[in-house]
PDB file of C-alpha atoms in Angstrom:
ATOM      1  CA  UNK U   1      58.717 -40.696  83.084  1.00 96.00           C
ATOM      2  CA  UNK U   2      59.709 -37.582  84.822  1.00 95.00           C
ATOM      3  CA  UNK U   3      56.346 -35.767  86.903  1.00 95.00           C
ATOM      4  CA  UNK U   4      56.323 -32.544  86.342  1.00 90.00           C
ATOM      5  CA  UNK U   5      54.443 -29.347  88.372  1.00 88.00           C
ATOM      6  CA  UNK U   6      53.132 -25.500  87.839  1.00 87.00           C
ATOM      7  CA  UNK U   7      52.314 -23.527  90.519  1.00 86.00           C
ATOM      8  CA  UNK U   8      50.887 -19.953  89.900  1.00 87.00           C
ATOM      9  CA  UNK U   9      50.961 -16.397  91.781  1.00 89.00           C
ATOM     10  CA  UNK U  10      48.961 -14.198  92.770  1.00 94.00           C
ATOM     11  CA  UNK U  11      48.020 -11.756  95.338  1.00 96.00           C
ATOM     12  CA  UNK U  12      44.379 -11.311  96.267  1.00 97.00           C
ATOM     13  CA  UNK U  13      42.935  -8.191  98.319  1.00 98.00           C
ATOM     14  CA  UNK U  14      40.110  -7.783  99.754  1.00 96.00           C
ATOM     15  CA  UNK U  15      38.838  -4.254  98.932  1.00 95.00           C
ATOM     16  CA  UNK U  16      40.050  -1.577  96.378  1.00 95.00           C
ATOM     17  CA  UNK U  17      41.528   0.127  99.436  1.00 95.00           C
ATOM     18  CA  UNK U  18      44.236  -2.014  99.770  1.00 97.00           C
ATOM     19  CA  UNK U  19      45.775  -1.219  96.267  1.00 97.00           C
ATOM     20  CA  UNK U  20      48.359   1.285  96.161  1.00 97.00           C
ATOM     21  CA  UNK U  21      46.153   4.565  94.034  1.00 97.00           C
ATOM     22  CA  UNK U  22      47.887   3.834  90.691  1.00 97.00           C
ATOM     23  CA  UNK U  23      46.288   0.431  90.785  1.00 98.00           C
ATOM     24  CA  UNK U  24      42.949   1.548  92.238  1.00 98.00           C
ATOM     25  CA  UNK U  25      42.764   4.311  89.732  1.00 98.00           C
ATOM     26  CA  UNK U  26      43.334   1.628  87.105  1.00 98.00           C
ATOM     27  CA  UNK U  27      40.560  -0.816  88.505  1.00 98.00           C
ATOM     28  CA  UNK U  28      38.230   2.602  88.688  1.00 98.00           C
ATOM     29  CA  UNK U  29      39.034   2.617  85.120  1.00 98.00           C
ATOM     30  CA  UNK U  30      37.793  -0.367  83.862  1.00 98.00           C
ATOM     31  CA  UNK U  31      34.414   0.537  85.369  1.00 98.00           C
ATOM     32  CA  UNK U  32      34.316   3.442  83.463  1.00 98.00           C
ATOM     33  CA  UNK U  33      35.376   1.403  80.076  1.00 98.00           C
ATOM     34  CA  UNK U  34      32.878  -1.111  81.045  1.00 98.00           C
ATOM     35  CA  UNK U  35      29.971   1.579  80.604  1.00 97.00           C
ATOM     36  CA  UNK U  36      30.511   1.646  76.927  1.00 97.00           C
ATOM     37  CA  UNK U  37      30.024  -2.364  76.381  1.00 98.00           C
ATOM     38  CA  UNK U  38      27.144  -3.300  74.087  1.00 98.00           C
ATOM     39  CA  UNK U  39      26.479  -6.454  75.387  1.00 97.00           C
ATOM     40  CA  UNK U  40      22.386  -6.413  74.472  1.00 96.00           C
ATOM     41  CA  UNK U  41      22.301 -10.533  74.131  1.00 95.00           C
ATOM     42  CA  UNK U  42      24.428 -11.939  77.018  1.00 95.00           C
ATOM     43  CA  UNK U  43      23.900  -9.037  79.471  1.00 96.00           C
ATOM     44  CA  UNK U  44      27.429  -9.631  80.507  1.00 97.00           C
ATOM     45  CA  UNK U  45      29.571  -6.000  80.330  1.00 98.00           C
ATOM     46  CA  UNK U  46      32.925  -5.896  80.654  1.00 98.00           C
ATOM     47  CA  UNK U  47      35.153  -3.088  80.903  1.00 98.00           C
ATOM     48  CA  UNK U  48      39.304  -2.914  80.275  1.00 98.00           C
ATOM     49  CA  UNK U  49      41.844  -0.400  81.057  1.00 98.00           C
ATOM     50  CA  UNK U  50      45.633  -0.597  80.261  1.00 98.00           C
ATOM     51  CA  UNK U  51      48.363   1.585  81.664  1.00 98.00           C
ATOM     52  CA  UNK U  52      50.856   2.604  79.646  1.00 98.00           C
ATOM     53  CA  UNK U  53      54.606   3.791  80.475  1.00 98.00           C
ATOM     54  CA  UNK U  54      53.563   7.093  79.690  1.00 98.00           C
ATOM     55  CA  UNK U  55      50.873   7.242  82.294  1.00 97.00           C
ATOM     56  CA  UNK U  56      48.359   6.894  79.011  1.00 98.00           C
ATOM     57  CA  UNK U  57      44.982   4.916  80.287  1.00 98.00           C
ATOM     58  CA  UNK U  58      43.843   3.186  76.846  1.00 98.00           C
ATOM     59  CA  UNK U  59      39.889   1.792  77.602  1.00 98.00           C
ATOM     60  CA  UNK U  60      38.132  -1.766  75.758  1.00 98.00           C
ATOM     61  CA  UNK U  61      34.815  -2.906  76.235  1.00 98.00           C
ATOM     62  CA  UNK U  62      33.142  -5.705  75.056  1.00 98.00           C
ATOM     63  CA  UNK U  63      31.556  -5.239  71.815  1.00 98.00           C
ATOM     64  CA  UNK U  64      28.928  -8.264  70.795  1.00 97.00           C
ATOM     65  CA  UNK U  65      26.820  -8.825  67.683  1.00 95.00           C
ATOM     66  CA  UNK U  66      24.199 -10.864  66.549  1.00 93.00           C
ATOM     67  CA  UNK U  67      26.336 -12.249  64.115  1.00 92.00           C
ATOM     68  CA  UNK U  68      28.320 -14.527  66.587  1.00 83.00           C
ATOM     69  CA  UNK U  69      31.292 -15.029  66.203  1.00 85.00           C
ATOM     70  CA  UNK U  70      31.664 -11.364  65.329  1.00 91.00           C
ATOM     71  CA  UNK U  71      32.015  -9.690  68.643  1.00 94.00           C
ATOM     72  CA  UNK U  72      34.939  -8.795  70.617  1.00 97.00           C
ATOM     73  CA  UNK U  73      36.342  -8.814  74.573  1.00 97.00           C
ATOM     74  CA  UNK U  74      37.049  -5.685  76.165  1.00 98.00           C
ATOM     75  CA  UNK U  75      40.657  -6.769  76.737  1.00 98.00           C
ATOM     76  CA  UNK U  76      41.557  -7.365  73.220  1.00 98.00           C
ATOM     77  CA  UNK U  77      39.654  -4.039  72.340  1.00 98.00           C
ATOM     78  CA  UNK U  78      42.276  -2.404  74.540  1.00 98.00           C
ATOM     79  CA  UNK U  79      45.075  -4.431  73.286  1.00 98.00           C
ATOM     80  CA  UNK U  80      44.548  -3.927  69.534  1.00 98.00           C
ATOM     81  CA  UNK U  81      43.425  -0.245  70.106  1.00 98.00           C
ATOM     82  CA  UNK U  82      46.758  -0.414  72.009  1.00 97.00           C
ATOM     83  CA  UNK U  83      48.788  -1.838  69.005  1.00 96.00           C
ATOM     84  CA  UNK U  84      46.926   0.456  66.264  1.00 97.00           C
ATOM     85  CA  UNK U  85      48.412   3.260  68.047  1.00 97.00           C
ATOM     86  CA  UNK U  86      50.783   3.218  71.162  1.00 97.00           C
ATOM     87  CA  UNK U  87      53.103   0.326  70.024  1.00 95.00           C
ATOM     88  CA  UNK U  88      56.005   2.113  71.403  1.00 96.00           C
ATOM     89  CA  UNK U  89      54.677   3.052  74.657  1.00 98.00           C
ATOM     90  CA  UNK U  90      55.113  -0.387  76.578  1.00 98.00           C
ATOM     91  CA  UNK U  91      51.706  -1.260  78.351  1.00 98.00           C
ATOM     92  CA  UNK U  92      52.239  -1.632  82.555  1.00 98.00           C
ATOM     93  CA  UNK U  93      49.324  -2.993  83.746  1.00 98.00           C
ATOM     94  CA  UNK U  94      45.543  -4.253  82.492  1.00 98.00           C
ATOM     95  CA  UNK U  95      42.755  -4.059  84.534  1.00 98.00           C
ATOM     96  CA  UNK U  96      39.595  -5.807  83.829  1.00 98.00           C
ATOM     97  CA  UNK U  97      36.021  -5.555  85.380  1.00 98.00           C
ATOM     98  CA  UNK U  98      32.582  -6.979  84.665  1.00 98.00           C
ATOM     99  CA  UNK U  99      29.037  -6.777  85.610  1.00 97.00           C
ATOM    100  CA  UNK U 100      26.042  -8.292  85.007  1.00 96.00           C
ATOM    101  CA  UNK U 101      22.195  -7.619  86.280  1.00 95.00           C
ATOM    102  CA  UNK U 102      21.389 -11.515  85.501  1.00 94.00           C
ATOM    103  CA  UNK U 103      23.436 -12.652  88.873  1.00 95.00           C
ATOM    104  CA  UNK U 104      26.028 -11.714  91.422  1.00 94.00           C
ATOM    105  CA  UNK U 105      29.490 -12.110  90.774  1.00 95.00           C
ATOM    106  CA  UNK U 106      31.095 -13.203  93.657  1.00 94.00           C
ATOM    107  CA  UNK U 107      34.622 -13.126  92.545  1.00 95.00           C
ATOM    108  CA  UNK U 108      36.964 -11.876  89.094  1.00 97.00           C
ATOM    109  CA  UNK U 109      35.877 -12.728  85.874  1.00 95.00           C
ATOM    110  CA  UNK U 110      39.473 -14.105  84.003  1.00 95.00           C
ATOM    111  CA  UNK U 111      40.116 -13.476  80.177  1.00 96.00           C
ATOM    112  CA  UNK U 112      39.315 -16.133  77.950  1.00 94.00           C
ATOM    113  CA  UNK U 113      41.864 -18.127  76.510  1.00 91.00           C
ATOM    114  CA  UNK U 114      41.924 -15.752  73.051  1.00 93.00           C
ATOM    115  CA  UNK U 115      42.571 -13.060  75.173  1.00 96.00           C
ATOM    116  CA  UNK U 116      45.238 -14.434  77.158  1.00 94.00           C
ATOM    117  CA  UNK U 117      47.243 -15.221  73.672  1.00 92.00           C
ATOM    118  CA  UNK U 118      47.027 -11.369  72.275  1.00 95.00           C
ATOM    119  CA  UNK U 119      48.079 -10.483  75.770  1.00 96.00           C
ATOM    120  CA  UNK U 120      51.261 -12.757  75.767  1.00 93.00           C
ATOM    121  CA  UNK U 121      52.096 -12.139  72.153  1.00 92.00           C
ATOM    122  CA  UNK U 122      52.069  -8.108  73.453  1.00 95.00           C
ATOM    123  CA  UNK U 123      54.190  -9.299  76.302  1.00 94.00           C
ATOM    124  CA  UNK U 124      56.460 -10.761  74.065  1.00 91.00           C
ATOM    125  CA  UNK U 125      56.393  -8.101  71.748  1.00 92.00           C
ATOM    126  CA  UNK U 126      57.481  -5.539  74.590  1.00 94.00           C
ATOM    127  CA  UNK U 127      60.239  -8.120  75.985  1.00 93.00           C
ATOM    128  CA  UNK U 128      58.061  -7.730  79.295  1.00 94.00           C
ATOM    129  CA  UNK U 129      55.208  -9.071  81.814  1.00 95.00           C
ATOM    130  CA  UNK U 130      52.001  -7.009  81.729  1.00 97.00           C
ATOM    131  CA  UNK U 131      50.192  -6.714  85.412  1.00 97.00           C
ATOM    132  CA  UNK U 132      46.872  -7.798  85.333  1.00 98.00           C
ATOM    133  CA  UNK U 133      44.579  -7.078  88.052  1.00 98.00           C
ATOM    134  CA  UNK U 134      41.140  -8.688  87.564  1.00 98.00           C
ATOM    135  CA  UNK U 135      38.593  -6.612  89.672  1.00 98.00           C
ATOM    136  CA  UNK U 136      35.069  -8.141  91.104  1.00 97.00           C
ATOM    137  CA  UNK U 137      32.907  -5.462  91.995  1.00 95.00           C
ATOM    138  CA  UNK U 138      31.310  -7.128  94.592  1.00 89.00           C
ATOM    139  CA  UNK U 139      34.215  -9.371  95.628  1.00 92.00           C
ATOM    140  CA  UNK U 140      37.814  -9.221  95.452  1.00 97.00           C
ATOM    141  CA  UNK U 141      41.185  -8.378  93.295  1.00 98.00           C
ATOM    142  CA  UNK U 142      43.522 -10.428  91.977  1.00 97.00           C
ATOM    143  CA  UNK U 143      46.493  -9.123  90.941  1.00 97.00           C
ATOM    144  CA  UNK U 144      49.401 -11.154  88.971  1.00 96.00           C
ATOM    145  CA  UNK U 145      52.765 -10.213  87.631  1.00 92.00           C
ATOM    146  CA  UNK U 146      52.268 -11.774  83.352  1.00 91.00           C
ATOM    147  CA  UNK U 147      50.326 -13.953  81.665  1.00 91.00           C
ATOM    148  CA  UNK U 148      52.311 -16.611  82.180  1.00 87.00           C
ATOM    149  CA  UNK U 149      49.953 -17.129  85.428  1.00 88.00           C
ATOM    150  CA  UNK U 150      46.985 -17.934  83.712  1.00 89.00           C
ATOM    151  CA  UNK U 151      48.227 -19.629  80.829  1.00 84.00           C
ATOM    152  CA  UNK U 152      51.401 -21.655  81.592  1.00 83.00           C
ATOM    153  CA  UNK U 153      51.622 -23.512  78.021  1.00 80.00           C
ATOM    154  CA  UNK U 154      51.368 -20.507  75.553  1.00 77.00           C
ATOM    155  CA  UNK U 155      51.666 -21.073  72.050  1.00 77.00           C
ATOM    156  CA  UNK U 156      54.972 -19.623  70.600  1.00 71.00           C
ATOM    157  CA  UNK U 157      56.836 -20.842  67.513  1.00 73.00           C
ATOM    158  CA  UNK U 158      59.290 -18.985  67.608  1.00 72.00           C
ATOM    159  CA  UNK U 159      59.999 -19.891  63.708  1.00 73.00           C
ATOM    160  CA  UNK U 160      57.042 -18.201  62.677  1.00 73.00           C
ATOM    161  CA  UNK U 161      58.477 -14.534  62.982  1.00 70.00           C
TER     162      UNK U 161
END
């Protein structure tokens, strides 16, 4: 048996101040994305922005339905609206807010694990790691270099393309 270990990175700051502006702008952003959500059954809005090469700021927001599964996150909103139309204008950075009037969050809300997969096939897809800052309101930032850092064991077959 050989033991094996992960370790993740991240960097974590305190207030929105402490971002250079591009990535405050970004975070500033996905609160404004965030105010089109139509959350009316979990109360739970969440807002995306990407950054493109170009300097291009692409907004998601979650979309829900009564019909469940039928809904969408607000960063695969951004990510398809992303590869609809700006496939060849590499994405930078994601940022990704939420807010809820049901409790306090105290610290970032992370993608779920469907949104994590779009996000590293897009990675893959532009031969390069996507920045994701994940943005609590009330709390503070966490900023990583790929996806890789949240989701260590992605599923690639490579013989599948």
């Amino acid at each position: 048996m050989i033991s094996k270990e992960i370790k993740i990175a991240f960097e974590e700051y305190s207030t929105l101040d402490q971002l250079n502006s591009s990535d405050k702008d970004l975070c500033l952003e996905a609160v404004k994305a965030m105010g089109n959500s139509h959350s009316p059954y979990s109360k739970f809005r969440v807002g995306a922005a990407l950054r493109l090469q170009s300097g291009k700021v692409i907004y998601g927001s979650n979309q829900e339905n009564v019909a469940y599964p039928s809904g969408l996150c607000a960063e695969r909103v951004a990510l398809f609206h992303w590869g609809a139309n700006h496939p060849d204008d590499p994405i930078v950075s994601l940022a990704v807010t939420a807010h809820t009037n049901e409790f306090s969050l105290v610290k970032p809300v992370t993608p779920c694990g469907s949104c994590l997969q779009v996000l590293a096939e897009y990675e893959q897809k532009q031969g390069k790691a996507i920045e994701v800052m994940l943005y609590c309101q009330n709390g503070s930032i966490w900023k990583t270099c790929g996806v890789q850092c949240f989701l260590p064991f992605l599923f690639f077959e490579d013989r599948l393309k």
